[in-house]
Coordinates of C-alpha atoms in Angstrom, one line a residue:
M19 CA 156.9 82.4 148.1
L20 CA 160.4 80.3 148.2
V21 CA 162.8 81.0 145.3
V22 CA 165.6 78.8 145.1
S23 CA 168.5 78.4 143.2
P24 CA 169.4 75.1 141.6
F25 CA 172.3 74.8 143.6
E26 CA 170.5 75.4 147.1
F27 CA 167.6 72.7 145.8
T28 CA 170.5 70.1 144.8
L29 CA 172.3 70.8 148.4
T30 CA 168.7 70.4 150.4
L31 CA 168.3 67.3 148.1
L32 CA 171.5 65.8 149.7
L33 CA 170.8 66.9 153.1
L34 CA 167.8 65.7 153.1
T35 CA 167.9 62.4 151.7
T36 CA 171.5 61.3 152.6
G37 CA 171.6 58.3 155.1
T38 CA 167.8 58.4 155.3
V39 CA 166.8 55.4 152.8
S40 CA 167.7 51.7 153.1
A41 CA 167.7 49.2 150.3
R42 CA 165.7 47.0 152.6
S43 CA 162.5 49.4 153.1
S44 CA 162.8 50.9 149.3
R45 CA 161.2 47.3 148.0
N46 CA 158.0 48.7 149.0
F47 CA 158.4 50.9 145.6
A48 CA 158.4 47.6 143.5
W49 CA 154.5 48.2 142.4
I50 CA 155.2 51.4 140.9
V51 CA 158.4 50.8 139.1
G52 CA 158.4 51.1 135.5
K53 CA 157.4 53.0 132.4
W54 CA 153.6 54.0 132.6
R55 CA 152.2 55.7 129.5
S56 CA 148.7 57.6 128.7
E57 CA 147.9 58.5 125.1
F58 CA 144.7 60.8 126.3
S59 CA 143.4 59.7 129.4
G60 CA 144.9 62.9 131.5
K61 CA 142.4 65.5 132.6
I62 CA 143.1 68.8 133.5
F63 CA 140.7 71.0 135.6
W64 CA 141.2 74.6 137.2
P65 CA 138.6 77.2 137.8
T66 CA 141.0 79.9 135.8
V67 CA 141.8 77.4 132.7
P68 CA 140.1 75.5 130.0
T69 CA 139.3 71.8 131.0
M70 CA 141.9 70.0 128.8
T71 CA 143.1 66.0 127.8
Y72 CA 146.6 65.5 127.8
G73 CA 148.8 62.8 127.8
E74 CA 151.8 61.5 130.1
E75 CA 154.8 59.3 130.3
V76 CA 156.1 58.7 133.5
V77 CA 159.4 56.5 134.4
I78 CA 160.4 55.4 137.7
D79 CA 163.3 53.1 138.1
L80 CA 166.0 52.3 140.2
A81 CA 169.1 54.7 140.6
P82 CA 172.7 53.8 140.5
R83 CA 173.7 53.1 144.0
A84 CA 177.1 53.1 145.6
K85 CA 178.5 49.9 146.9
S86 CA 179.7 52.4 150.1
T87 CA 176.0 53.2 151.3
D88 CA 172.8 51.5 151.9
N89 CA 170.9 54.5 150.2
Q90 CA 168.5 53.3 147.1
F91 CA 166.8 56.2 145.1
Y92 CA 164.6 55.6 142.1
N93 CA 165.0 58.2 139.1
F94 CA 161.7 59.9 138.4
S95 CA 160.6 61.4 135.2
A96 CA 157.4 62.7 133.9
R97 CA 156.5 64.1 130.2
A98 CA 153.5 65.4 129.7
W99 CA 151.9 66.7 125.9
S100 CA 148.6 68.4 124.7
H101 CA 146.4 65.1 123.6
T102 CA 144.6 67.5 120.7
T103 CA 147.4 69.5 119.6
K104 CA 150.6 66.9 120.5
D105 CA 152.3 70.4 121.9
F106 CA 154.7 69.9 124.8
F107 CA 153.4 70.9 128.2
H108 CA 156.1 70.4 130.8
N109 CA 158.7 67.9 132.2
E110 CA 159.5 66.7 135.9
W111 CA 162.6 65.3 137.2
G112 CA 163.6 63.9 140.3
F113 CA 164.4 61.2 142.9
L114 CA 162.3 58.7 144.9
S115 CA 163.2 57.6 148.5
M116 CA 161.9 56.2 151.5
D117 CA 163.0 55.7 154.7
D118 CA 162.9 53.1 157.7
S119 CA 160.0 54.5 159.0
G120 CA 157.8 53.8 155.4
N121 CA 157.1 57.2 154.3
A122 CA 158.3 58.0 151.0
T123 CA 160.0 61.4 149.6
L124 CA 159.7 62.5 146.2
M125 CA 161.9 65.7 145.1
T126 CA 161.1 66.9 141.8
A127 CA 162.6 70.0 139.5
G128 CA 160.3 70.9 136.7
N129 CA 161.0 72.8 133.3
N130 CA 158.4 75.2 135.0
G131 CA 160.1 77.0 137.3
F132 CA 159.0 75.2 140.9
T133 CA 160.7 72.5 142.7
T134 CA 158.6 70.3 144.9
Y135 CA 159.5 68.3 148.0
E136 CA 156.5 66.1 148.9
V137 CA 156.7 63.2 151.5
G138 CA 153.6 60.7 152.7
P139 CA 152.9 56.7 153.3
V140 CA 153.6 53.9 150.8
S141 CA 151.4 50.8 151.2
S142 CA 151.6 47.7 148.4
S143 CA 149.4 49.7 145.8
K144 CA 149.2 53.4 147.0
M145 CA 151.2 56.5 147.6
V146 CA 149.6 59.5 149.1
L147 CA 152.7 62.3 148.9
T148 CA 152.1 65.8 150.2
L149 CA 153.9 69.3 149.6
R150 CA 156.5 69.8 152.8
D151 CA 158.5 72.9 150.3
I152 CA 158.0 74.0 146.9
G153 CA 160.5 76.8 145.4
R154 CA 160.1 78.5 142.2
I155 CA 162.2 80.6 139.9
A156 CA 161.2 84.2 139.9
F157 CA 159.8 84.7 136.6
S158 CA 157.4 81.8 136.7
R159 CA 154.5 82.5 134.9
D160 CA 152.3 80.0 137.2
L161 CA 150.2 81.0 139.9
P162 CA 152.2 80.1 143.6
V163 CA 151.6 76.8 144.8
R164 CA 150.9 77.2 148.4
D165 CA 149.7 72.9 148.9
L166 CA 150.0 70.1 146.8
R167 CA 148.7 66.5 147.3
R168 CA 150.1 63.9 144.9
T169 CA 148.2 60.1 145.2
F170 CA 149.4 57.3 143.2
I171 CA 147.1 54.1 142.7
K172 CA 148.0 51.0 141.0
H173 CA 144.7 49.8 140.1
D174 CA 146.4 45.9 139.0
N175 CA 149.3 44.9 137.1
D176 CA 148.9 47.2 134.2
Y177 CA 147.2 50.2 135.2
L178 CA 148.5 53.4 137.6
E179 CA 146.1 56.3 138.3
Q180 CA 147.7 59.9 139.4
I181 CA 145.4 62.3 141.4
L182 CA 146.9 65.7 141.7
E183 CA 145.5 68.0 143.9
M184 CA 146.3 71.5 144.9
R185 CA 145.7 74.8 146.4
T186 CA 147.1 78.0 144.8
A187 CA 147.5 82.2 146.0
T188 CA 144.0 82.4 144.6
H189 CA 142.0 78.8 144.4
P190 CA 140.4 77.5 147.2
S191 CA 141.1 79.3 150.3
K192 CA 141.4 76.0 152.0
G193 CA 141.7 72.6 151.2
Y194 CA 142.3 71.2 147.9
I195 CA 141.2 71.5 144.3
E196 CA 141.4 68.6 141.7
H197 CA 143.8 70.0 139.1
A198 CA 144.8 66.6 137.0
R199 CA 144.1 62.8 136.9
V200 CA 145.3 60.6 134.6
M201 CA 145.4 56.7 134.4
Y202 CA 148.2 55.0 132.8
T203 CA 149.0 51.9 131.1
K204 CA 152.3 49.8 132.2
Q205 CA 154.5 50.0 129.2
K206 CA 156.3 46.5 128.5
S207 CA 160.4 46.5 128.7

């Protein structure tokens, strides 16, 4: 288990991303940019918790860029809530970027005490990110996550699907188990 301070996470983010993203290559994110929302289509599955339905809003938008650099980032935010009770579940904030070879990097910090560094290929309508590193605060109540795969699939101009698969300290011993799946509708600007 890796425990990092907010300062260490920010420093790592800067070191990993400085000088690796060109504005030219980041055009491959055009299909995912926008506000995506699901009121009730999200489903959570896990062997140790009851299956439940949730809503979620994901916003991916262009981050400001300094004139002195060719680096381009996208802001990433996700907010989830219980469909039945409307109780808040969690938030994630971070940055999405792409290197010149076409691999995307998503770095997030969540209010559940986790920070993630995920990397993977991007096509014209799909992005598959796998966990490279994870940090968590020492008092997090969740099981330690050992591996994670996050897939975004754009089905057409109006629908985006996210599938989250993972492995924790207790389930499964190898590979992944699907943990969450949600279908979003693109919101009008």
